[in-house]
Short mmCIF file of C-alpha atoms in Angstrom, two decimals:
data_model
loop_
_atom_site.label_atom_id
_atom_site.label_comp_id
_atom_site.label_asym_id
_atom_site.label_seq_id
_atom_site.Cartn_x
_atom_site.Cartn_y
_atom_site.Cartn_z
CA MET A 1 119.73 79.10 22.88
CA SER A 2 119.48 82.13 25.10
CA ASN A 3 118.60 81.87 28.76
CA SER A 4 115.58 84.02 28.24
CA GLY A 5 112.38 82.07 28.76
CA LEU A 6 109.32 81.96 26.54
CA ASN A 7 106.00 80.30 27.32
CA ILE A 8 103.63 79.42 24.50
CA ILE A 9 100.12 78.72 25.75
CA LYS A 10 97.44 77.09 23.64
CA ILE A 11 93.72 77.23 24.45
CA GLY A 12 90.96 75.41 22.62
CA GLY A 13 87.41 75.99 21.61
CA ASN A 14 85.93 74.95 24.97
CA ILE A 15 87.45 78.08 26.57
CA ILE A 16 86.69 80.37 23.64
CA ASP A 17 83.02 79.37 23.74
CA ASP A 18 82.56 80.13 27.45
CA GLU A 19 82.99 83.81 28.30
CA VAL A 20 83.37 83.18 32.05
CA LEU A 21 86.05 80.54 31.48
CA LEU A 22 87.76 82.75 28.92
CA ASP A 23 87.85 85.84 31.15
CA SER A 24 89.18 83.81 34.06
CA PHE A 25 91.83 82.21 31.85
CA LEU A 26 92.92 85.54 30.33
CA GLU A 27 93.45 86.99 33.82
CA LYS A 28 95.80 84.12 34.62
CA PHE A 29 97.53 84.41 31.27
CA ALA A 30 98.02 88.17 31.69
CA ALA A 31 99.53 87.62 35.15
CA LEU A 32 102.15 85.22 33.82
CA PRO A 33 105.52 87.03 33.91
CA GLY A 34 108.05 87.05 31.08
CA LYS A 35 107.76 86.55 27.35
CA LYS A 36 104.68 84.67 26.22
CA ILE A 37 102.52 83.84 23.23
CA LEU A 38 98.87 82.81 23.16
CA VAL A 39 97.51 80.50 20.47
CA HIS A 40 93.76 80.06 20.30
CA GLY A 41 91.60 77.58 18.47
CA GLY A 42 88.24 78.21 16.96
CA GLY A 43 85.25 77.19 18.95
CA LYS A 44 81.73 76.65 17.83
CA ILE A 45 80.98 80.19 16.68
CA ALA A 46 82.29 79.51 13.17
CA THR A 47 80.05 76.46 12.78
CA ARG A 48 77.07 78.39 14.12
CA ILE A 49 77.58 81.30 11.74
CA ALA A 50 78.11 78.89 8.85
CA THR A 51 74.80 77.21 9.68
CA ASP A 52 73.05 80.58 9.91
CA LEU A 53 74.44 81.44 6.47
CA GLY A 54 73.24 78.10 5.08
CA ILE A 55 76.78 76.78 4.68
CA GLU A 56 77.18 73.19 5.73
CA ALA A 57 80.14 72.39 7.99
CA LYS A 58 81.75 69.26 6.58
CA MET A 59 83.92 67.14 8.86
CA VAL A 60 86.03 64.13 7.89
CA GLU A 61 87.81 62.17 10.63
CA GLY A 62 87.36 65.03 13.08
CA ARG A 63 88.82 67.57 10.71
CA ARG A 64 86.90 70.36 9.15
CA ILE A 65 86.77 70.40 5.37
CA THR A 66 87.49 73.99 4.46
CA ASP A 67 85.91 75.00 1.18
CA GLU A 68 86.10 78.61 0.02
CA ALA A 69 82.93 79.65 1.85
CA MET A 70 84.12 78.02 5.08
CA LEU A 71 87.58 79.60 4.77
CA ARG A 72 85.93 83.01 4.63
CA ILE A 73 83.98 82.19 7.78
CA VAL A 74 86.91 80.85 9.82
CA THR A 75 89.01 83.82 8.73
CA MET A 76 86.27 86.18 9.91
CA VAL A 77 85.63 84.38 13.16
CA TYR A 78 89.09 83.18 14.22
CA ALA A 79 91.25 86.09 12.99
CA GLY A 80 88.55 88.73 13.42
CA LEU A 81 85.87 88.25 16.04
CA THR A 82 87.62 85.88 18.45
CA ASN A 83 91.14 87.22 18.06
CA LYS A 84 90.26 90.91 18.44
CA ASN A 85 88.00 90.28 21.42
CA ILE A 86 90.79 88.39 23.19
CA VAL A 87 93.24 91.19 22.38
CA ALA A 88 90.85 93.87 23.68
CA LYS A 89 90.34 91.89 26.90
CA LEU A 90 94.10 91.41 27.40
CA GLN A 91 94.73 95.12 26.86
CA VAL A 92 92.50 95.84 29.87
CA LEU A 93 94.71 93.52 31.92
CA GLN A 94 97.85 95.51 31.03
CA CYS A 95 98.95 92.75 28.70
CA ASP A 96 100.17 94.42 25.50
CA ALA A 97 98.64 91.89 23.11
CA ILE A 98 98.75 92.01 19.32
CA GLY A 99 96.53 89.67 17.36
CA LEU A 100 98.20 87.84 14.51
CA SER A 101 97.48 85.35 11.79
CA GLY A 102 100.37 83.56 10.12
CA ALA A 103 100.14 86.13 7.31
CA ASP A 104 100.85 89.07 9.64
CA GLY A 105 104.55 89.86 9.57
CA GLY A 106 104.89 86.70 7.46
CA THR A 107 105.09 84.87 10.78
CA ILE A 108 103.87 81.37 9.78
CA LYS A 109 103.81 79.91 6.31
CA ALA A 110 101.91 76.72 5.47
CA ILE A 111 101.19 74.69 2.38
CA LYS A 112 97.73 73.71 1.24
CA ARG A 113 97.34 70.09 2.29
CA PRO A 114 97.99 67.85 -0.72
CA VAL A 115 94.94 65.90 -1.85
CA LYS A 116 95.30 62.15 -1.28
CA ASP A 117 92.17 60.24 -0.35
CA ILE A 118 90.50 63.33 1.04
CA ASP A 119 90.53 66.91 -0.24
CA TYR A 120 90.59 68.97 2.94
CA GLY A 121 90.29 72.17 0.93
CA PHE A 122 91.98 75.30 2.25
CA VAL A 123 93.73 73.61 5.15
CA GLY A 124 97.37 74.43 5.84
CA ASP A 125 100.15 72.09 6.89
CA ILE A 126 103.17 73.73 8.46
CA LEU A 127 106.46 72.52 7.06
CA HIS A 128 109.76 72.43 8.91
CA ASP A 129 111.34 75.90 9.17
CA SER A 130 108.14 77.71 8.23
CA VAL A 131 108.06 79.86 11.35
CA ASN A 132 109.59 83.29 10.80
CA THR A 133 111.41 83.48 14.12
CA ALA A 134 113.08 86.82 13.26
CA SER A 135 109.69 88.44 12.75
CA ILE A 136 108.20 87.02 15.97
CA LYS A 137 111.35 87.96 17.89
CA LYS A 138 110.79 91.59 16.89
CA PHE A 139 107.35 91.53 18.51
CA LEU A 140 108.59 89.79 21.65
CA GLU A 141 111.62 92.04 22.10
CA ALA A 142 109.42 95.12 21.64
CA GLY A 143 107.37 93.91 24.61
CA PHE A 144 104.31 92.76 22.70
CA VAL A 145 102.42 89.57 23.48
CA PRO A 146 101.50 87.84 20.20
CA VAL A 147 98.05 86.24 20.12
CA PHE A 148 97.81 83.82 17.19
CA SER A 149 94.58 82.71 15.59
CA ALA A 150 94.51 79.44 13.68
CA ILE A 151 94.88 81.04 10.26
CA THR A 152 98.10 80.93 8.23
CA HIS A 153 99.01 81.79 4.64
CA ASN A 154 100.94 80.07 1.87
CA GLY A 155 103.09 83.09 0.99
CA LEU A 156 101.28 83.36 -2.34
CA GLY A 157 98.32 85.33 -1.06
CA GLN A 158 96.19 82.38 0.04
CA LEU A 159 94.98 82.18 3.64
CA LEU A 160 94.74 78.67 5.12
CA ASN A 161 92.82 77.17 8.02
CA THR A 162 95.40 75.52 10.29
CA ASN A 163 95.15 73.37 13.40
CA ALA A 164 95.88 75.47 16.51
CA ASP A 165 97.78 72.64 18.27
CA THR A 166 100.05 72.43 15.24
CA ILE A 167 100.58 76.19 15.20
CA ALA A 168 101.51 76.17 18.90
CA SER A 169 103.90 73.28 18.41
CA ALA A 170 105.52 74.79 15.29
CA LEU A 171 105.98 78.12 17.09
CA ALA A 172 107.55 76.37 20.09
CA VAL A 173 109.95 74.31 17.99
CA GLY A 174 110.92 77.29 15.83
CA LEU A 175 111.40 79.72 18.70
CA SER A 176 113.33 77.21 20.82
CA SER A 177 116.36 78.21 18.71
CA LEU A 178 116.09 81.71 20.19
CA TYR A 179 114.47 81.20 23.61
CA ASP A 180 114.27 78.62 26.35
CA THR A 181 110.77 77.66 25.26
CA SER A 182 108.00 75.81 27.05
CA LEU A 183 104.74 74.78 25.41
CA VAL A 184 101.57 74.67 27.48
CA TYR A 185 98.44 72.93 26.24
CA CYS A 186 95.30 73.87 28.16
CA PHE A 187 92.45 71.42 27.91
CA GLU A 188 89.46 70.16 29.90
CA LYS A 189 91.32 67.83 32.25
CA ASN A 190 93.73 68.53 35.10
CA GLY A 191 96.49 66.76 33.21
CA VAL A 192 97.33 63.28 32.01
CA LEU A 193 95.35 61.09 34.38
CA LYS A 194 96.25 57.64 35.73
CA ASP A 195 92.53 57.01 36.01
CA ILE A 196 90.43 58.82 33.39
CA ASN A 197 87.55 59.02 35.89
CA ASP A 198 89.62 60.58 38.66
CA GLU A 199 90.64 64.20 38.14
CA GLN A 200 92.93 63.91 41.18
CA SER A 201 95.03 61.15 39.57
CA VAL A 202 97.21 63.56 37.57
CA ILE A 203 100.62 62.19 36.60
CA ASN A 204 102.96 65.03 37.56
CA SER A 205 105.63 64.32 34.99
CA ILE A 206 106.31 61.90 32.17
CA ARG A 207 109.70 61.24 30.58
CA ALA A 208 109.94 60.02 26.98
CA ASP A 209 110.83 56.48 28.12
CA GLU A 210 107.98 56.46 30.67
CA PHE A 211 105.57 57.51 27.92
CA LEU A 212 106.36 54.34 25.97
CA GLN A 213 105.70 52.25 29.08
CA LEU A 214 102.44 54.05 29.94
CA LYS A 215 101.29 53.56 26.37
CA GLU A 216 102.17 49.85 26.53
CA ASP A 217 100.36 49.49 29.85
CA GLY A 218 97.28 51.10 28.35
CA VAL A 219 97.26 53.95 30.91
CA ILE A 220 97.56 56.42 28.05
CA HIS A 221 95.22 55.61 25.22
CA ASP A 222 92.89 56.96 22.56
CA GLY A 223 93.16 60.67 21.81
CA MET A 224 95.93 61.24 24.34
CA VAL A 225 98.43 59.10 22.41
CA PRO A 226 98.84 61.36 19.34
CA LYS A 227 98.65 64.46 21.58
CA LEU A 228 101.53 63.24 23.73
CA GLN A 229 103.42 61.86 20.72
CA ASN A 230 103.33 65.32 19.13
CA ALA A 231 104.44 66.85 22.42
CA PHE A 232 107.46 64.54 22.67
CA ASP A 233 108.30 65.27 19.03
CA ALA A 234 108.42 68.97 19.91
CA ILE A 235 110.69 68.20 22.86
CA GLN A 236 112.98 66.15 20.59
CA LYS A 237 113.21 69.21 18.35
CA GLY A 238 114.35 71.57 21.10
CA VAL A 239 111.32 72.59 23.18
CA ARG A 240 112.33 72.38 26.85
CA ASN A 241 109.08 71.10 28.36
CA VAL A 242 105.53 70.55 27.28
CA TYR A 243 102.80 70.96 29.91
CA ILE A 244 99.26 69.64 29.65
CA GLY A 245 96.65 70.77 32.13
CA HIS A 246 93.39 72.55 32.85
CA ALA A 247 92.99 76.17 31.72
CA ASN A 248 91.58 77.00 35.17
CA ASN A 249 94.90 76.06 36.77
CA LEU A 250 97.23 78.24 34.76
CA HIS A 251 97.92 80.37 37.86
CA LEU A 252 99.73 77.31 39.29
CA PHE A 253 102.15 77.24 36.36
CA GLN A 254 104.72 79.53 37.97
CA GLN A 255 104.85 77.30 41.07
CA GLY A 256 105.49 74.25 38.89
CA GLN A 257 102.15 72.77 39.87
CA PHE A 258 100.36 72.89 36.54
CA GLY A 259 99.10 69.61 35.12
CA THR A 260 101.49 67.08 33.64
CA CYS A 261 105.02 68.08 32.66
CA LEU A 262 106.54 66.19 29.75
CA THR A 263 110.32 66.07 29.65
CA LEU A 264 112.97 64.40 27.54
CA LYS A 265 114.65 62.73 30.51
CA MET B 1 109.76 116.23 14.38
CA SER B 2 112.28 113.91 12.76
CA ASN B 3 113.18 114.19 9.09
CA SER B 4 112.04 110.65 8.51
CA GLY B 5 108.99 110.54 6.29
CA LEU B 6 105.79 108.59 6.82
CA ASN B 7 102.91 108.21 4.39
CA ILE B 8 99.48 107.17 5.66
CA ILE B 9 97.24 105.97 2.85
CA LYS B 10 93.51 105.46 3.24
CA ILE B 11 91.38 103.40 0.87
CA GLY B 12 87.63 103.07 0.95
CA GLY B 13 85.02 100.44 0.31
CA ASN B 14 84.94 100.96 -3.46
CA ILE B 15 88.46 99.53 -3.73
CA ILE B 16 87.90 96.78 -1.13
CA ASP B 17 84.85 95.55 -3.05
CA ASP B 18 86.64 95.24 -6.40
CA GLU B 19 89.38 92.61 -6.40
CA VAL B 20 90.99 93.90 -9.61
CA LEU B 21 91.11 97.47 -8.29
CA LEU B 22 92.37 96.23 -4.93
CA ASP B 23 95.19 94.10 -6.39
CA SER B 24 96.28 96.93 -8.63
CA PHE B 25 96.23 99.39 -5.74
CA LEU B 26 98.15 97.06 -3.41
CA GLU B 27 100.93 96.70 -6.01
CA LYS B 28 101.31 100.48 -6.09
CA PHE B 29 101.13 100.71 -2.30
CA ALA B 30 103.78 97.98 -1.88
CA ALA B 31 106.08 99.78 -4.32
CA LEU B 32 105.94 103.02 -2.32
CA PRO B 33 109.33 103.44 -0.60
CA GLY B 34 109.81 104.41 3.03
CA LYS B 35 107.64 104.10 6.11
CA LYS B 36 103.94 103.74 5.41
CA ILE B 37 100.63 102.76 6.93
CA LEU B 38 97.48 101.56 5.18
CA VAL B 39 94.02 102.27 6.58
CA HIS B 40 91.11 100.50 4.96
CA GLY B 41 87.39 101.04 5.22
CA GLY B 42 84.75 98.41 5.09
CA GLY B 43 83.00 97.85 1.83
CA LYS B 44 79.73 96.17 1.13
CA ILE B 45 80.67 92.68 2.35
CA ALA B 46 79.60 93.42 5.93
CA THR B 47 76.18 94.61 4.80
CA ARG B 48 75.79 91.57 2.54
CA ILE B 49 76.71 89.14 5.32
CA ALA B 50 74.42 90.96 7.74
CA THR B 51 71.56 90.61 5.26
CA ASP B 52 72.33 86.91 4.76
CA LEU B 53 72.20 86.48 8.55
CA GLY B 54 68.91 88.32 8.71
CA ILE B 55 70.41 91.31 10.49
CA GLU B 56 69.16 94.62 9.20
CA ALA B 57 71.79 97.27 8.44
CA LYS B 58 70.50 100.51 9.95
CA MET B 59 71.83 103.80 8.62
CA VAL B 60 71.17 107.27 9.99
CA GLU B 61 72.53 110.27 8.09
CA GLY B 62 74.95 108.08 6.15
CA ARG B 63 76.32 106.46 9.28
CA ARG B 64 75.87 102.86 10.20
CA ILE B 65 74.09 102.20 13.47
CA THR B 66 76.19 99.53 15.11
CA ASP B 67 74.17 97.35 17.43
CA GLU B 68 75.79 94.33 19.07
CA ALA B 69 75.00 91.98 16.18
CA MET B 70 76.38 94.45 13.66
CA LEU B 71 79.52 95.06 15.73
CA ARG B 72 80.22 91.33 15.60
CA ILE B 73 79.86 91.38 11.83
CA VAL B 74 82.03 94.42 11.17
CA THR B 75 84.67 93.02 13.53
CA MET B 76 84.63 89.74 11.60
CA VAL B 77 84.67 91.33 8.18
CA TYR B 78 86.86 94.41 8.66
CA ALA B 79 89.44 93.07 11.16
CA GLY B 80 89.24 89.46 9.94
CA LEU B 81 88.31 88.76 6.34
CA THR B 82 89.28 92.03 4.67
CA ASN B 83 92.29 92.84 6.82
CA LYS B 84 93.93 89.41 6.64
CA ASN B 85 93.37 89.09 2.89
CA ILE B 86 95.03 92.46 2.33
CA VAL B 87 97.93 91.44 4.57
CA ALA B 88 98.37 88.11 2.74
CA LYS B 89 98.37 89.92 -0.61
CA LEU B 90 100.92 92.49 0.59
CA GLN B 91 103.21 89.75 1.91
CA VAL B 92 103.42 88.36 -1.64
CA LEU B 93 104.58 91.80 -2.78
CA GLN B 94 107.47 91.81 -0.27
CA CYS B 95 105.62 94.33 1.86
CA ASP B 96 105.96 93.16 5.47
CA ALA B 97 102.39 94.02 6.48
CA ILE B 98 100.81 93.41 9.87
CA GLY B 99 97.07 93.77 10.24
CA LEU B 100 95.91 95.77 13.22
CA SER B 101 92.79 96.98 14.93
CA GLY B 102 93.04 99.81 17.43
CA ALA B 103 93.06 97.16 20.18
CA ASP B 104 96.24 95.50 18.90
CA GLY B 105 99.20 96.92 20.75
CA GLY B 106 96.74 99.38 22.28
CA THR B 107 97.33 101.50 19.19
CA ILE B 108 94.07 103.51 19.00
CA LYS B 109 91.62 104.14 21.79
CA ALA B 110 88.16 105.54 21.20
CA ILE B 111 85.09 106.33 23.28
CA LYS B 112 81.64 105.01 22.54
CA ARG B 113 79.84 107.90 20.91
CA PRO B 114 77.66 109.64 23.51
CA VAL B 115 73.93 109.36 22.84
CA LYS B 116 72.35 112.70 21.94
CA ASP B 117 69.52 112.64 19.40
CA ILE B 118 70.73 109.39 17.88
CA ASP B 119 72.18 106.30 19.54
CA TYR B 120 74.82 105.15 17.10
CA GLY B 121 75.50 102.06 19.20
CA PHE B 122 79.02 100.66 19.30
CA VAL B 123 80.60 103.45 17.29
CA GLY B 124 83.89 104.91 18.45
CA ASP B 125 84.98 108.52 18.44
CA ILE B 126 88.70 109.12 18.68
CA LEU B 127 89.67 111.73 21.23
CA HIS B 128 92.72 113.95 21.10
CA ASP B 129 95.89 112.06 22.09
CA SER B 130 94.26 108.64 21.73
CA VAL B 131 96.84 107.32 19.29
CA ASN B 132 99.58 105.29 20.99
CA THR B 133 102.46 106.66 18.92
CA ALA B 134 105.09 104.75 20.94
CA SER B 135 103.41 101.46 20.07
CA ILE B 136 103.06 102.25 16.36
CA LYS B 137 106.62 103.55 16.25
CA LYS B 138 107.84 100.12 17.41
CA PHE B 139 106.14 98.48 14.42
CA LEU B 140 107.44 101.07 11.97
CA GLU B 141 111.01 101.01 13.29
CA ALA B 142 111.01 97.20 13.15
CA GLY B 143 110.26 97.48 9.43
CA PHE B 144 106.63 96.42 9.55
CA VAL B 145 103.87 98.08 7.54
CA PRO B 146 100.78 98.47 9.74
CA VAL B 147 97.46 97.83 8.00
CA PHE B 148 94.61 99.23 10.09
CA SER B 149 91.02 98.09 9.86
CA ALA B 150 88.28 100.43 11.03
CA ILE B 151 87.87 98.80 14.43
CA THR B 152 89.13 100.39 17.66
CA HIS B 153 88.60 99.67 21.36
CA ASN B 154 87.73 101.73 24.41
CA GLY B 155 90.51 100.34 26.60
CA LEU B 156 87.89 98.61 28.76
CA GLY B 157 87.53 95.53 26.57
CA GLN B 158 84.90 96.91 24.21
CA LEU B 159 85.58 96.93 20.46
CA LEU B 160 84.12 99.87 18.54
CA ASN B 161 83.27 100.48 14.88
CA THR B 162 85.15 103.60 13.83
CA ASN B 163 85.19 105.67 10.65
CA ALA B 164 88.28 104.84 8.57
CA ASP B 165 88.81 108.47 7.45
CA THR B 166 88.89 109.46 11.11
CA ILE B 167 91.35 106.70 11.96
CA ALA B 168 93.67 107.78 9.13
CA SER B 169 93.48 111.40 10.21
CA ALA B 170 94.03 110.61 13.91
CA LEU B 171 97.04 108.43 13.04
CA ALA B 172 98.50 111.18 10.86
CA VAL B 173 98.04 113.89 13.49
CA GLY B 174 99.43 111.69 16.27
CA LEU B 175 102.41 110.41 14.33
CA SER B 176 103.32 113.85 12.97
CA SER B 177 105.00 114.43 16.34
CA LEU B 178 107.46 111.65 15.43
CA TYR B 179 107.59 111.65 11.62
CA ASP B 180 107.26 114.06 8.74
CA THR B 181 103.80 112.73 7.96
CA SER B 182 101.65 112.95 4.87
CA LEU B 183 98.08 111.71 4.66
CA VAL B 184 96.76 110.34 1.38
CA TYR B 185 93.04 109.81 0.79
CA CYS B 186 92.27 107.58 -2.17
CA PHE B 187 88.80 107.93 -3.61
CA GLU B 188 86.93 107.58 -6.92
CA LYS B 189 87.97 110.87 -8.48
CA ASN B 190 91.33 112.09 -9.78
CA GLY B 191 91.40 114.79 -7.13
CA VAL B 192 89.49 117.91 -6.21
CA LEU B 193 87.96 118.94 -9.54
CA LYS B 194 87.26 122.47 -10.83
CA ASP B 195 84.45 120.93 -12.84
CA ILE B 196 82.81 117.90 -11.24
CA ASN B 197 82.07 116.50 -14.71
CA ASP B 198 85.64 116.78 -15.98
CA GLU B 199 88.14 114.33 -14.49
CA GLN B 200 90.93 116.32 -16.17
CA SER B 201 90.10 119.49 -14.21
CA VAL B 202 92.08 118.47 -11.11
CA ILE B 203 93.22 121.34 -8.92
CA ASN B 204 96.88 120.48 -8.26
CA SER B 205 97.16 122.17 -4.91
CA ILE B 206 95.00 124.10 -2.48
CA ARG B 207 96.26 126.28 0.36
CA ALA B 208 94.11 126.87 3.43
CA ASP B 209 93.25 130.41 2.30
CA GLU B 210 92.43 129.21 -1.22
CA PHE B 211 90.09 126.62 0.26
CA LEU B 212 88.00 129.34 1.87
CA GLN B 213 87.79 131.15 -1.47
CA LEU B 214 86.90 127.99 -3.44
CA LYS B 215 84.21 127.22 -0.91
CA GLU B 216 82.82 130.74 -1.18
CA ASP B 217 82.86 130.56 -4.98
CA GLY B 218 80.94 127.26 -4.83
CA VAL B 219 83.70 125.34 -6.68
CA ILE B 220 84.00 123.03 -3.66
CA HIS B 221 80.62 121.96 -2.35
CA ASP B 222 78.57 119.14 -0.88
CA GLY B 223 80.51 116.15 0.47
CA MET B 224 83.89 117.63 -0.42
CA VAL B 225 83.54 120.49 2.09
CA PRO B 226 83.73 118.42 5.31
CA LYS B 227 86.34 116.12 3.71
CA LEU B 228 88.61 119.06 2.95
CA GLN B 229 87.79 120.78 6.24
CA ASN B 230 88.96 117.68 8.12
CA ALA B 231 92.08 117.54 5.96
CA PHE B 232 92.97 121.16 6.75
CA ASP B 233 92.30 120.49 10.44
CA ALA B 234 94.88 117.66 10.29
CA ILE B 235 97.36 120.01 8.61
CA GLN B 236 96.75 122.63 11.31
CA LYS B 237 97.61 119.93 13.86
CA GLY B 238 100.98 119.06 12.33
CA VAL B 239 100.40 116.85 9.28
CA ARG B 240 102.64 118.14 6.47
CA ASN B 241 100.37 117.57 3.49
CA VAL B 242 97.10 115.88 2.72
CA TYR B 243 96.63 114.41 -0.74
CA ILE B 244 93.32 113.47 -2.31
CA GLY B 245 93.27 111.45 -5.52
CA HIS B 246 92.33 108.28 -7.35
CA ALA B 247 93.60 104.94 -6.00
CA ASN B 248 94.64 103.99 -9.56
CA ASN B 249 97.13 106.86 -9.60
CA LEU B 250 99.06 106.08 -6.43
CA HIS B 251 102.14 105.22 -8.54
CA LEU B 252 102.32 108.93 -9.42
CA PHE B 253 102.63 109.92 -5.76
CA GLN B 254 106.41 109.74 -5.66
CA GLN B 255 106.66 112.08 -8.66
CA GLY B 256 104.41 114.59 -6.91
CA GLN B 257 101.71 114.09 -9.52
CA PHE B 258 99.01 112.48 -7.39
CA GLY B 259 95.65 114.23 -7.20
CA THR B 260 95.24 117.40 -5.18
CA CYS B 261 97.79 118.40 -2.58
CA LEU B 262 96.47 120.38 0.38
CA THR B 263 98.99 122.57 2.16
CA LEU B 264 98.93 125.10 4.97
CA LYS B 265 100.53 127.83 2.86
#
């Protein structure tokens, strides 16, 4: 591992869908010094366009079923409309962004999710070692800021719709062999909260052993459990820290005051 | 100018719209040795999707009027759907493609076309010196093959719909300061024909002075005149050769047997 730092920031649909939030976030992202990567989720535009085109958005257990028509739409919206608008906005802010899917530069390969009980369609799962770190390193060392949409490919010409959290995590794990890598998840809360109803009750840091205790005590529950579990998995695999906090607070990241910091020990 | 060669190949909508033609072309493009760039036009998908969404495609004098709704569609289709599918296909062929708009890496800046008699909307004109050759050089020297869609930006956060022929020509002129650059236009004919009805009557090469004569004699007329005029302009500005021929014949390029070769003298 080199001493050179890399921050991988993931934003979700709630920011993509709100132009004021997005612009404010991108300013903070652009101001972040050093090597960095942005990963963005989808947002509601894809669903809206699908509806307008008479294509029904099918969801099973919170996951979108991606048939061929829906794959075309998410490719258009995520890798085209959303990605290029973010890149154009970052360019104004002197951030030399390049928009990528996993197909570009062969950066991220995935496999079409095997059909068990549910056929998710053209959804990609990222296997171990499927991040082309050499390719991404070329972009980073050339001074570019990669902006990844949530589209990958299978290496056989098929594009695949892929969860943005998973992409961010896979990038962080893969690139932690080359850089001192931190992973930053931006979401709607100020961090992991002691009291879900109190935005001021942010837990500043959580070690792996504390996580088990907080889970047992029921402080961390529901959707936060898998989110944090995945974060600790990434840390186990070499990512230095995972941060979880509000997109609006990214400017506090450099001062170490952003959301909740997850650490191994 | 370095001795290192660069070929910039432009394909149009007729190839994009036909998957068999496209696959066959991409195989030939991937097999082309040395540094290369692909520029692709739009095709009919954007118009079809616009129609399905109830957005009327407005054309004036053969040019698409790009209102805000249409800009969103061409950004989705050109920079998303078409671009990423081409990139994924090239990756299978061991061609390390990266899909770009003019916003990515700040590669191509344009200005919104000034309103005179017609308001073309969000259409970009590329000014002299608007190609960021340093940025594109980084991609080329890193071994990537840039694949440009016909979307640029104005450097102020606005994406712009831009003619693909113009993008190819601007790239060739700009990069001819760094590379020994040839520009290859693929279209539906075998080349510039002596007899429009005889595909075998290809004129192998045309010098600038011969062009004037052929124009005067009426051998070259209609749509070919501005196409060739633009090609000779690019040659005047430093591009070594411009080739015009059929996409199906790109495999003959290396043997010097592709379509019509335009030269200064």
